[in-house]
Amino acid sequence: MNIIIVGRRHGESKTLTLSTTAKTMMLGLLFALPFAMGSGGYWLAQHLADEGILDLNTAKAWERDLDHQRQQLQQIREQTGQELDALTLRLAELQARLVRLDALGERLIDVADLQGEEFDFGVAPAMGGPGELGQSYQSPEINDVLDQLAASIDSREQQLEVLDDLMSADKFNKATFVAGRPITRGWMSSRYGNRTDPFTGRPAWHAGVDFAGKDGADIVAVAAGVVTWSGDRFGYGNMVELNHGNGYKTRYAHCKELKVDVGDVVRKGDVIALMGSTGRSTGPHVHFEVYKNGRTVDPAAYIHRRPR
């Protein structure tokens, strides 16, 4: 068998003569090459299959993963929807609370007869402060809205607390305001100041006023206070002393019977004793004294005082 080889330059050619052995080997290679290629392809496919690259179930596995991810996404959407519903309900609840607080605040202002400009529940609380330059506006998230609403409710509650304190203080001042007569029935039998002593007939200082009346008649507190004395006292007989705060005290002497004990809290108009003639007394009456900052003052100024 001859093989002719043609060169590129000048059409040169060469002739090779193959021996019988070479011919046999070449024919064997030609017949073996297809088998070798088939075997190699099978081995490569098997190798790739072992590696999971060309697995026939890969597509199905991917589809299952996608279905699982779709289910997870649906669950997340449902959970987010539930959370949004809950936040919406909370927002509605906070708004309802705010409306009630505003209505209550306006009602308290009317009852307390305060200046509406100082506690205006119809407008947002005044706020301010320098902002940052170049800061762009961003739409608030629902949590931010809820936080702002909660802060607004806290502000309203603080206003109501202040208003309640003012009302309590005003109510306390009215209750402890010393004014009026210590009796429900009777008449003034002796005034404050210099007078003739009923026992000695000599000029003497009278530190209070006397109200005569029926034996056993009610003696009432002229203001709210705390009982600091309830018992017998020299010259006064059975006596009740009340501390009203702000430097004021009152005394009720010559009582027949005492109705309160030390430490009791009494309100304006409460019956604290019954009229009698104990101690240095000539008949049923109540000796009434008013102290301001430790010194007696004329009770007449408080008896005829206009109540608050």
PDB file of C-alpha atoms in Angstrom:
ATOM      1  CA  MET A   1       0.000   0.000   0.000  1.00  0.00           C
ATOM      2  CA  ASN A   2       1.417   3.410  -1.084  1.00  0.00           C
ATOM      3  CA  ILE A   3       0.580   6.783   0.530  1.00  0.00           C
ATOM      4  CA  ILE A   4       1.290   9.896  -1.529  1.00  0.00           C
ATOM      5  CA  ILE A   5       1.983  13.141   0.456  1.00  0.00           C
ATOM      6  CA  VAL A   6       1.681  16.429  -1.522  1.00  0.00           C
ATOM      7  CA  GLY A   7       3.624  19.468  -0.264  1.00  0.00           C
ATOM      8  CA  ARG A   8       2.475  23.106  -0.285  1.00  0.00           C
ATOM      9  CA  ARG A   9       5.360  24.465  -2.296  1.00  0.00           C
ATOM     10  CA  HIS A  10       5.767  23.837  -5.991  1.00  0.00           C
ATOM     11  CA  GLY A  11       3.491  20.801  -5.956  1.00  0.00           C
ATOM     12  CA  GLU A  12       6.177  18.650  -4.390  1.00  0.00           C
ATOM     13  CA  SER A  13       5.007  15.186  -3.319  1.00  0.00           C
ATOM     14  CA  LYS A  14       6.348  12.186  -1.511  1.00  0.00           C
ATOM     15  CA  THR A  15       5.345   8.550  -1.644  1.00  0.00           C
ATOM     16  CA  LEU A  16       5.331   6.261   1.386  1.00  0.00           C
ATOM     17  CA  THR A  17       5.081   2.539   1.068  1.00  0.00           C
ATOM     18  CA  LEU A  18       3.371   0.743   4.049  1.00  0.00           C
ATOM     19  CA  SER A  19       4.318  -2.748   5.070  1.00  0.00           C
ATOM     20  CA  THR A  20       1.806  -5.503   5.702  1.00  0.00           C
ATOM     21  CA  THR A  21       2.103  -5.048   9.497  1.00  0.00           C
ATOM     22  CA  ALA A  22       1.449  -1.301   9.221  1.00  0.00           C
ATOM     23  CA  LYS A  23      -1.544  -1.959   7.020  1.00  0.00           C
ATOM     24  CA  THR A  24      -2.965  -4.382   9.564  1.00  0.00           C
ATOM     25  CA  MET A  25      -2.508  -1.915  12.463  1.00  0.00           C
ATOM     26  CA  MET A  26      -4.137   0.939  10.543  1.00  0.00           C
ATOM     27  CA  LEU A  27      -7.141  -1.155   9.634  1.00  0.00           C
ATOM     28  CA  GLY A  28      -7.459  -2.234  13.268  1.00  0.00           C
ATOM     29  CA  LEU A  29      -7.471   1.370  14.424  1.00  0.00           C
ATOM     30  CA  LEU A  30     -10.138   2.298  11.903  1.00  0.00           C
ATOM     31  CA  PHE A  31     -12.382  -0.521  13.106  1.00  0.00           C
ATOM     32  CA  ALA A  32     -11.673   0.139  16.841  1.00  0.00           C
ATOM     33  CA  LEU A  33     -12.216   3.917  16.755  1.00  0.00           C
ATOM     34  CA  PRO A  34     -16.054   3.806  16.687  1.00  0.00           C
ATOM     35  CA  PHE A  35     -16.110   1.355  19.593  1.00  0.00           C
ATOM     36  CA  ALA A  36     -13.676   3.536  21.524  1.00  0.00           C
ATOM     37  CA  MET A  37     -15.796   6.651  20.929  1.00  0.00           C
ATOM     38  CA  GLY A  38     -18.960   4.862  22.044  1.00  0.00           C
ATOM     39  CA  SER A  39     -17.302   3.505  25.144  1.00  0.00           C
ATOM     40  CA  GLY A  40     -15.912   6.973  25.975  1.00  0.00           C
ATOM     41  CA  GLY A  41     -19.296   8.607  25.525  1.00  0.00           C
ATOM     42  CA  TYR A  42     -20.953   6.029  27.758  1.00  0.00           C
ATOM     43  CA  TRP A  43     -18.288   6.525  30.432  1.00  0.00           C
ATOM     44  CA  LEU A  44     -18.667  10.346  30.293  1.00  0.00           C
ATOM     45  CA  ALA A  45     -22.437  10.133  30.530  1.00  0.00           C
ATOM     46  CA  GLN A  46     -22.193   7.730  33.439  1.00  0.00           C
ATOM     47  CA  HIS A  47     -19.672  10.006  35.159  1.00  0.00           C
ATOM     48  CA  LEU A  48     -21.857  13.087  34.711  1.00  0.00           C
ATOM     49  CA  ALA A  49     -24.870  11.171  35.944  1.00  0.00           C
ATOM     50  CA  ASP A  50     -22.928  10.131  39.026  1.00  0.00           C
ATOM     51  CA  GLU A  51     -22.119  13.803  39.615  1.00  0.00           C
ATOM     52  CA  GLY A  52     -25.826  14.735  39.377  1.00  0.00           C
ATOM     53  CA  ILE A  53     -25.330  17.000  36.352  1.00  0.00           C
ATOM     54  CA  LEU A  54     -27.379  15.110  33.852  1.00  0.00           C
ATOM     55  CA  ASP A  55     -29.707  13.346  36.322  1.00  0.00           C
ATOM     56  CA  LEU A  56     -33.123  12.829  34.785  1.00  0.00           C
ATOM     57  CA  ASN A  57     -34.811  13.691  38.113  1.00  0.00           C
ATOM     58  CA  THR A  58     -33.051  17.048  38.406  1.00  0.00           C
ATOM     59  CA  ALA A  59     -35.842  18.960  36.663  1.00  0.00           C
ATOM     60  CA  LYS A  60     -38.443  17.345  38.871  1.00  0.00           C
ATOM     61  CA  ALA A  61     -36.394  18.204  41.954  1.00  0.00           C
ATOM     62  CA  TRP A  62     -36.140  21.791  40.829  1.00  0.00           C
ATOM     63  CA  GLU A  63     -39.887  21.908  40.290  1.00  0.00           C
ATOM     64  CA  ARG A  64     -40.487  20.557  43.780  1.00  0.00           C
ATOM     65  CA  ASP A  65     -38.161  23.222  45.222  1.00  0.00           C
ATOM     66  CA  LEU A  66     -40.009  25.904  43.313  1.00  0.00           C
ATOM     67  CA  ASP A  67     -43.365  24.635  44.639  1.00  0.00           C
ATOM     68  CA  HIS A  68     -41.977  24.673  48.186  1.00  0.00           C
ATOM     69  CA  GLN A  69     -40.713  28.211  47.743  1.00  0.00           C
ATOM     70  CA  ARG A  70     -44.085  29.257  46.359  1.00  0.00           C
ATOM     71  CA  GLN A  71     -45.789  27.821  49.461  1.00  0.00           C
ATOM     72  CA  GLN A  72     -43.360  29.632  51.739  1.00  0.00           C
ATOM     73  CA  LEU A  73     -43.986  32.873  49.873  1.00  0.00           C
ATOM     74  CA  GLN A  74     -47.739  32.397  50.250  1.00  0.00           C
ATOM     75  CA  GLN A  75     -47.335  31.778  53.992  1.00  0.00           C
ATOM     76  CA  ILE A  76     -45.236  34.930  54.310  1.00  0.00           C
ATOM     77  CA  ARG A  77     -47.886  36.903  52.469  1.00  0.00           C
ATOM     78  CA  GLU A  78     -50.638  35.550  54.734  1.00  0.00           C
ATOM     79  CA  GLN A  79     -48.594  36.271  57.869  1.00  0.00           C
ATOM     80  CA  THR A  80     -47.831  39.788  56.655  1.00  0.00           C
ATOM     81  CA  GLY A  81     -51.508  40.345  55.954  1.00  0.00           C
ATOM     82  CA  GLN A  82     -52.438  39.210  59.459  1.00  0.00           C
ATOM     83  CA  GLU A  83     -49.821  41.504  60.989  1.00  0.00           C
ATOM     84  CA  LEU A  84     -51.105  44.388  58.901  1.00  0.00           C
ATOM     85  CA  ASP A  85     -54.662  43.699  60.064  1.00  0.00           C
ATOM     86  CA  ALA A  86     -53.468  43.670  63.681  1.00  0.00           C
ATOM     87  CA  LEU A  87     -51.618  46.960  63.208  1.00  0.00           C
ATOM     88  CA  THR A  88     -54.705  48.462  61.596  1.00  0.00           C
ATOM     89  CA  LEU A  89     -56.837  47.425  64.575  1.00  0.00           C
ATOM     90  CA  ARG A  90     -54.269  48.919  66.958  1.00  0.00           C
ATOM     91  CA  LEU A  91     -54.296  52.143  64.992  1.00  0.00           C
ATOM     92  CA  ALA A  92     -58.083  52.321  65.194  1.00  0.00           C
ATOM     93  CA  GLU A  93     -57.966  51.638  68.943  1.00  0.00           C
ATOM     94  CA  LEU A  94     -55.399  54.387  69.519  1.00  0.00           C
ATOM     95  CA  GLN A  95     -57.447  56.835  67.480  1.00  0.00           C
ATOM     96  CA  ALA A  96     -60.554  55.997  69.509  1.00  0.00           C
ATOM     97  CA  ARG A  97     -58.624  56.544  72.739  1.00  0.00           C
ATOM     98  CA  LEU A  98     -57.414  59.880  71.462  1.00  0.00           C
ATOM     99  CA  VAL A  99     -60.942  60.990  70.595  1.00  0.00           C
ATOM    100  CA  ARG A 100     -62.158  60.026  74.074  1.00  0.00           C
ATOM    101  CA  LEU A 101     -59.263  61.852  75.719  1.00  0.00           C
ATOM    102  CA  ASP A 102     -59.979  64.999  73.718  1.00  0.00           C
ATOM    103  CA  ALA A 103     -63.672  64.859  74.617  1.00  0.00           C
ATOM    104  CA  LEU A 104     -62.879  64.294  78.281  1.00  0.00           C
ATOM    105  CA  GLY A 105     -60.340  67.129  78.289  1.00  0.00           C
ATOM    106  CA  GLU A 106     -62.814  69.578  76.776  1.00  0.00           C
ATOM    107  CA  ARG A 107     -65.433  68.493  79.309  1.00  0.00           C
ATOM    108  CA  LEU A 108     -63.024  68.989  82.205  1.00  0.00           C
ATOM    109  CA  ILE A 109     -62.146  72.472  80.958  1.00  0.00           C
ATOM    110  CA  ASP A 110     -65.827  73.388  80.927  1.00  0.00           C
ATOM    111  CA  VAL A 111     -66.427  71.959  84.391  1.00  0.00           C
ATOM    112  CA  ALA A 112     -63.305  73.542  85.861  1.00  0.00           C
ATOM    113  CA  ASP A 113     -64.035  76.898  84.179  1.00  0.00           C
ATOM    114  CA  LEU A 114     -60.420  77.165  83.012  1.00  0.00           C
ATOM    115  CA  GLN A 115     -58.979  79.056  80.082  1.00  0.00           C
ATOM    116  CA  GLY A 116     -59.522  76.957  76.963  1.00  0.00           C
ATOM    117  CA  GLU A 117     -56.501  78.481  75.237  1.00  0.00           C
ATOM    118  CA  GLU A 118     -54.196  76.917  77.800  1.00  0.00           C
ATOM    119  CA  PHE A 119     -55.590  73.419  77.264  1.00  0.00           C
ATOM    120  CA  ASP A 120     -56.782  73.299  73.673  1.00  0.00           C
ATOM    121  CA  PHE A 121     -57.543  69.654  72.944  1.00  0.00           C
ATOM    122  CA  GLY A 122     -58.792  70.447  69.467  1.00  0.00           C
ATOM    123  CA  VAL A 123     -55.343  71.052  67.989  1.00  0.00           C
ATOM    124  CA  ALA A 124     -52.088  69.142  67.992  1.00  0.00           C
ATOM    125  CA  PRO A 125     -49.602  70.027  70.744  1.00  0.00           C
ATOM    126  CA  ALA A 126     -47.187  72.775  69.737  1.00  0.00           C
ATOM    127  CA  MET A 127     -43.731  71.429  68.882  1.00  0.00           C
ATOM    128  CA  GLY A 128     -40.653  72.650  67.059  1.00  0.00           C
ATOM    129  CA  GLY A 129     -36.888  72.592  66.716  1.00  0.00           C
ATOM    130  CA  PRO A 130     -34.223  73.030  64.033  1.00  0.00           C
ATOM    131  CA  GLY A 131     -34.173  70.414  61.293  1.00  0.00           C
ATOM    132  CA  GLU A 132     -31.256  68.943  59.392  1.00  0.00           C
ATOM    133  CA  LEU A 133     -30.346  70.624  56.119  1.00  0.00           C
ATOM    134  CA  GLY A 134     -30.805  68.531  53.037  1.00  0.00           C
ATOM    135  CA  GLN A 135     -32.937  65.987  54.801  1.00  0.00           C
ATOM    136  CA  SER A 136     -35.440  64.519  52.331  1.00  0.00           C
ATOM    137  CA  TYR A 137     -38.953  63.513  53.260  1.00  0.00           C
ATOM    138  CA  GLN A 138     -39.739  59.832  53.409  1.00  0.00           C
ATOM    139  CA  SER A 139     -43.145  58.303  53.692  1.00  0.00           C
ATOM    140  CA  PRO A 140     -43.594  57.037  57.274  1.00  0.00           C
ATOM    141  CA  GLU A 141     -44.128  53.355  57.870  1.00  0.00           C
ATOM    142  CA  ILE A 142     -47.113  52.135  59.812  1.00  0.00           C
ATOM    143  CA  ASN A 143     -45.027  51.521  62.933  1.00  0.00           C
ATOM    144  CA  ASP A 144     -43.835  55.116  62.790  1.00  0.00           C
ATOM    145  CA  VAL A 145     -47.430  56.303  62.481  1.00  0.00           C
ATOM    146  CA  LEU A 146     -48.430  54.238  65.495  1.00  0.00           C
ATOM    147  CA  ASP A 147     -45.501  55.560  67.511  1.00  0.00           C
ATOM    148  CA  GLN A 148     -46.466  59.125  66.640  1.00  0.00           C
ATOM    149  CA  LEU A 149     -50.071  58.481  67.613  1.00  0.00           C
ATOM    150  CA  ALA A 150     -48.994  56.882  70.896  1.00  0.00           C
ATOM    151  CA  ALA A 151     -46.810  59.918  71.624  1.00  0.00           C
ATOM    152  CA  SER A 152     -49.790  62.165  70.904  1.00  0.00           C
ATOM    153  CA  ILE A 153     -51.914  60.182  73.351  1.00  0.00           C
ATOM    154  CA  ASP A 154     -49.179  60.466  75.974  1.00  0.00           C
ATOM    155  CA  SER A 155     -49.173  64.220  75.454  1.00  0.00           C
ATOM    156  CA  ARG A 156     -52.942  64.359  75.924  1.00  0.00           C
ATOM    157  CA  GLU A 157     -52.684  62.267  79.071  1.00  0.00           C
ATOM    158  CA  GLN A 158     -50.052  64.624  80.466  1.00  0.00           C
ATOM    159  CA  GLN A 159     -52.357  67.547  79.780  1.00  0.00           C
ATOM    160  CA  LEU A 160     -55.177  65.765  81.570  1.00  0.00           C
ATOM    161  CA  GLU A 161     -52.911  65.005  84.527  1.00  0.00           C
ATOM    162  CA  VAL A 162     -51.981  68.673  84.817  1.00  0.00           C
ATOM    163  CA  LEU A 163     -55.628  69.623  84.472  1.00  0.00           C
ATOM    164  CA  ASP A 164     -56.595  67.084  87.135  1.00  0.00           C
ATOM    165  CA  ASP A 165     -53.920  68.474  89.459  1.00  0.00           C
ATOM    166  CA  LEU A 166     -55.237  71.982  88.942  1.00  0.00           C
ATOM    167  CA  MET A 167     -58.788  70.868  89.587  1.00  0.00           C
ATOM    168  CA  SER A 168     -57.721  68.946  92.689  1.00  0.00           C
ATOM    169  CA  ALA A 169     -55.770  71.941  93.952  1.00  0.00           C
ATOM    170  CA  ASP A 170     -58.710  74.233  93.236  1.00  0.00           C
ATOM    171  CA  LYS A 171     -61.100  71.838  94.961  1.00  0.00           C
ATOM    172  CA  PHE A 172     -58.743  71.544  97.919  1.00  0.00           C
ATOM    173  CA  ASN A 173     -58.425  75.328  98.189  1.00  0.00           C
ATOM    174  CA  LYS A 174     -62.188  75.681  98.155  1.00  0.00           C
ATOM    175  CA  ALA A 175     -62.615  72.975 100.777  1.00  0.00           C
ATOM    176  CA  THR A 176     -59.955  74.415 103.111  1.00  0.00           C
ATOM    177  CA  PHE A 177     -61.104  78.009 102.635  1.00  0.00           C
ATOM    178  CA  VAL A 178     -62.089  79.212 106.094  1.00  0.00           C
ATOM    179  CA  ALA A 179     -65.505  80.866 105.793  1.00  0.00           C
ATOM    180  CA  GLY A 180     -68.903  80.753 107.466  1.00  0.00           C
ATOM    181  CA  ARG A 181     -70.374  80.203 110.929  1.00  0.00           C
ATOM    182  CA  PRO A 182     -69.530  77.231 113.183  1.00  0.00           C
ATOM    183  CA  ILE A 183     -73.202  76.678 114.036  1.00  0.00           C
ATOM    184  CA  THR A 184     -76.388  75.849 112.173  1.00  0.00           C
ATOM    185  CA  ARG A 185     -78.614  77.766 114.600  1.00  0.00           C
ATOM    186  CA  GLY A 186     -77.859  80.452 117.176  1.00  0.00           C
ATOM    187  CA  TRP A 187     -76.586  84.020 117.479  1.00  0.00           C
ATOM    188  CA  MET A 188     -73.365  85.849 118.230  1.00  0.00           C
ATOM    189  CA  SER A 189     -73.289  86.651 121.947  1.00  0.00           C
ATOM    190  CA  SER A 190     -69.772  88.097 122.282  1.00  0.00           C
ATOM    191  CA  ARG A 191     -67.318  89.608 119.786  1.00  0.00           C
ATOM    192  CA  TYR A 192     -63.565  89.487 119.334  1.00  0.00           C
ATOM    193  CA  GLY A 193     -61.350  91.929 121.206  1.00  0.00           C
ATOM    194  CA  ASN A 194     -61.526  93.793 124.545  1.00  0.00           C
ATOM    195  CA  ARG A 195     -64.574  93.141 126.699  1.00  0.00           C
ATOM    196  CA  THR A 196     -65.696  92.883 130.323  1.00  0.00           C
ATOM    197  CA  ASP A 197     -64.862  89.483 131.740  1.00  0.00           C
ATOM    198  CA  PRO A 198     -68.180  87.764 132.700  1.00  0.00           C
ATOM    199  CA  PHE A 199     -66.584  86.225 135.810  1.00  0.00           C
ATOM    200  CA  THR A 200     -64.415  89.058 137.199  1.00  0.00           C
ATOM    201  CA  GLY A 201     -66.120  92.113 135.751  1.00  0.00           C
ATOM    202  CA  ARG A 202     -62.753  93.508 134.688  1.00  0.00           C
ATOM    203  CA  PRO A 203     -61.570  94.397 131.170  1.00  0.00           C
ATOM    204  CA  ALA A 204     -60.111  91.335 129.465  1.00  0.00           C
ATOM    205  CA  TRP A 205     -59.049  90.240 126.009  1.00  0.00           C
ATOM    206  CA  HIS A 206     -61.425  87.925 124.172  1.00  0.00           C
ATOM    207  CA  ALA A 207     -59.502  85.969 121.537  1.00  0.00           C
ATOM    208  CA  GLY A 208     -62.573  84.678 119.698  1.00  0.00           C
ATOM    209  CA  VAL A 209     -66.306  85.099 119.232  1.00  0.00           C
ATOM    210  CA  ASP A 210     -69.117  83.346 121.099  1.00  0.00           C
ATOM    211  CA  PHE A 211     -72.232  81.877 119.506  1.00  0.00           C
ATOM    212  CA  ALA A 212     -75.033  81.082 121.941  1.00  0.00           C
ATOM    213  CA  GLY A 213     -77.697  78.514 121.146  1.00  0.00           C
ATOM    214  CA  LYS A 214     -79.593  75.496 122.300  1.00  0.00           C
ATOM    215  CA  ASP A 215     -77.827  72.938 124.430  1.00  0.00           C
ATOM    216  CA  GLY A 216     -76.803  70.004 122.240  1.00  0.00           C
ATOM    217  CA  ALA A 217     -77.019  71.957 118.951  1.00  0.00           C
ATOM    218  CA  ASP A 218     -74.652  70.983 116.151  1.00  0.00           C
ATOM    219  CA  ILE A 219     -71.203  72.562 115.849  1.00  0.00           C
ATOM    220  CA  VAL A 220     -69.818  72.316 112.316  1.00  0.00           C
ATOM    221  CA  ALA A 221     -66.402  72.747 110.750  1.00  0.00           C
ATOM    222  CA  VAL A 222     -66.041  75.991 108.810  1.00  0.00           C
ATOM    223  CA  ALA A 223     -63.492  74.351 106.473  1.00  0.00           C
ATOM    224  CA  ALA A 224     -61.995  70.968 105.714  1.00  0.00           C
ATOM    225  CA  GLY A 225     -59.066  69.984 107.890  1.00  0.00           C
ATOM    226  CA  VAL A 226     -57.387  67.503 110.206  1.00  0.00           C
ATOM    227  CA  VAL A 227     -58.275  67.188 113.882  1.00  0.00           C
ATOM    228  CA  THR A 228     -55.224  68.123 115.963  1.00  0.00           C
ATOM    229  CA  TRP A 229     -57.001  68.323 119.354  1.00  0.00           C
ATOM    230  CA  SER A 230     -60.113  66.644 120.681  1.00  0.00           C
ATOM    231  CA  GLY A 231     -60.550  66.684 124.447  1.00  0.00           C
ATOM    232  CA  ASP A 232     -60.566  68.810 127.561  1.00  0.00           C
ATOM    233  CA  ARG A 233     -58.340  71.884 127.664  1.00  0.00           C
ATOM    234  CA  PHE A 234     -57.887  74.299 130.550  1.00  0.00           C
ATOM    235  CA  GLY A 235     -60.379  77.160 130.336  1.00  0.00           C
ATOM    236  CA  TYR A 236     -61.870  75.832 127.090  1.00  0.00           C
ATOM    237  CA  GLY A 237     -63.610  72.757 128.481  1.00  0.00           C
ATOM    238  CA  ASN A 238     -64.149  70.163 125.735  1.00  0.00           C
ATOM    239  CA  MET A 239     -62.492  71.573 122.652  1.00  0.00           C
ATOM    240  CA  VAL A 240     -61.847  70.595 119.039  1.00  0.00           C
ATOM    241  CA  GLU A 241     -58.966  72.083 117.052  1.00  0.00           C
ATOM    242  CA  LEU A 242     -58.698  71.740 113.270  1.00  0.00           C
ATOM    243  CA  ASN A 243     -55.681  72.393 111.084  1.00  0.00           C
ATOM    244  CA  HIS A 244     -56.725  73.597 107.616  1.00  0.00           C
ATOM    245  CA  GLY A 245     -53.281  74.088 106.106  1.00  0.00           C
ATOM    246  CA  ASN A 246     -51.844  77.298 104.680  1.00  0.00           C
ATOM    247  CA  GLY A 247     -51.234  78.482 108.259  1.00  0.00           C
ATOM    248  CA  TYR A 248     -54.909  78.362 109.328  1.00  0.00           C
ATOM    249  CA  LYS A 249     -56.359  76.682 112.442  1.00  0.00           C
ATOM    250  CA  THR A 250     -59.768  76.942 114.108  1.00  0.00           C
ATOM    251  CA  ARG A 251     -60.908  76.105 117.638  1.00  0.00           C
ATOM    252  CA  TYR A 252     -64.386  75.145 118.926  1.00  0.00           C
ATOM    253  CA  ALA A 253     -64.657  75.257 122.729  1.00  0.00           C
ATOM    254  CA  HIS A 254     -67.094  74.574 125.644  1.00  0.00           C
ATOM    255  CA  CYS A 255     -68.569  71.590 123.760  1.00  0.00           C
ATOM    256  CA  LYS A 256     -71.001  69.226 125.427  1.00  0.00           C
ATOM    257  CA  GLU A 257     -69.922  66.239 123.327  1.00  0.00           C
ATOM    258  CA  LEU A 258     -67.085  65.694 120.886  1.00  0.00           C
ATOM    259  CA  LYS A 259     -67.793  63.835 117.635  1.00  0.00           C
ATOM    260  CA  VAL A 260     -64.269  63.520 116.239  1.00  0.00           C
ATOM    261  CA  ASP A 261     -60.888  62.176 117.338  1.00  0.00           C
ATOM    262  CA  VAL A 262     -57.348  63.384 116.794  1.00  0.00           C
ATOM    263  CA  GLY A 263     -56.190  62.500 113.296  1.00  0.00           C
ATOM    264  CA  ASP A 264     -59.646  62.470 111.736  1.00  0.00           C
ATOM    265  CA  VAL A 265     -60.101  64.253 108.435  1.00  0.00           C
ATOM    266  CA  VAL A 266     -63.244  66.361 108.352  1.00  0.00           C
ATOM    267  CA  ARG A 267     -64.983  68.122 105.513  1.00  0.00           C
ATOM    268  CA  LYS A 268     -66.482  71.556 105.444  1.00  0.00           C
ATOM    269  CA  GLY A 269     -69.886  71.445 107.181  1.00  0.00           C
ATOM    270  CA  ASP A 270     -69.248  68.169 109.081  1.00  0.00           C
ATOM    271  CA  VAL A 271     -70.643  68.020 112.620  1.00  0.00           C
ATOM    272  CA  ILE A 272     -67.608  67.878 114.900  1.00  0.00           C
ATOM    273  CA  ALA A 273     -69.231  68.470 118.313  1.00  0.00           C
ATOM    274  CA  LEU A 274     -72.424  69.422 120.177  1.00  0.00           C
ATOM    275  CA  MET A 275     -72.960  72.779 121.877  1.00  0.00           C
ATOM    276  CA  GLY A 276     -72.571  72.807 125.686  1.00  0.00           C
ATOM    277  CA  SER A 277     -71.230  74.770 128.629  1.00  0.00           C
ATOM    278  CA  THR A 278     -68.078  72.953 129.764  1.00  0.00           C
ATOM    279  CA  GLY A 279     -65.016  74.776 131.078  1.00  0.00           C
ATOM    280  CA  ARG A 280     -65.139  78.480 131.864  1.00  0.00           C
ATOM    281  CA  SER A 281     -68.631  79.156 130.559  1.00  0.00           C
ATOM    282  CA  THR A 282     -71.856  80.802 131.734  1.00  0.00           C
ATOM    283  CA  GLY A 283     -74.218  78.872 129.449  1.00  0.00           C
ATOM    284  CA  PRO A 284     -74.572  76.796 126.281  1.00  0.00           C
ATOM    285  CA  HIS A 285     -72.495  78.345 123.539  1.00  0.00           C
ATOM    286  CA  VAL A 286     -69.452  77.695 121.337  1.00  0.00           C
ATOM    287  CA  HIS A 287     -66.293  79.778 121.642  1.00  0.00           C
ATOM    288  CA  PHE A 288     -64.871  80.073 118.125  1.00  0.00           C
ATOM    289  CA  GLU A 289     -61.266  81.096 117.393  1.00  0.00           C
ATOM    290  CA  VAL A 290     -59.349  81.509 114.133  1.00  0.00           C
ATOM    291  CA  TYR A 291     -55.551  81.300 114.026  1.00  0.00           C
ATOM    292  CA  LYS A 292     -53.428  82.513 111.136  1.00  0.00           C
ATOM    293  CA  ASN A 293     -49.712  81.658 111.240  1.00  0.00           C
ATOM    294  CA  GLY A 294     -49.897  80.989 114.966  1.00  0.00           C
ATOM    295  CA  ARG A 295     -51.741  84.181 115.987  1.00  0.00           C
ATOM    296  CA  THR A 296     -55.439  84.797 116.615  1.00  0.00           C
ATOM    297  CA  VAL A 297     -57.362  86.964 114.174  1.00  0.00           C
ATOM    298  CA  ASP A 298     -60.879  88.370 114.257  1.00  0.00           C
ATOM    299  CA  PRO A 299     -63.204  85.511 113.234  1.00  0.00           C
ATOM    300  CA  ALA A 300     -65.776  88.033 112.005  1.00  0.00           C
ATOM    301  CA  ALA A 301     -63.724  88.573 108.854  1.00  0.00           C
ATOM    302  CA  TYR A 302     -64.071  84.849 108.088  1.00  0.00           C
ATOM    303  CA  ILE A 303     -67.622  84.423 109.330  1.00  0.00           C
ATOM    304  CA  HIS A 304     -68.862  86.940 106.763  1.00  0.00           C
ATOM    305  CA  ARG A 305     -66.364  85.787 104.150  1.00  0.00           C
ATOM    306  CA  ARG A 306     -67.860  84.860 100.814  1.00  0.00           C
ATOM    307  CA  PRO A 307     -67.288  81.133 100.148  1.00  0.00           C
ATOM    308  CA  ARG A 308     -65.325  80.205  97.035  1.00  0.00           C
TER     309      ARG A 308
END
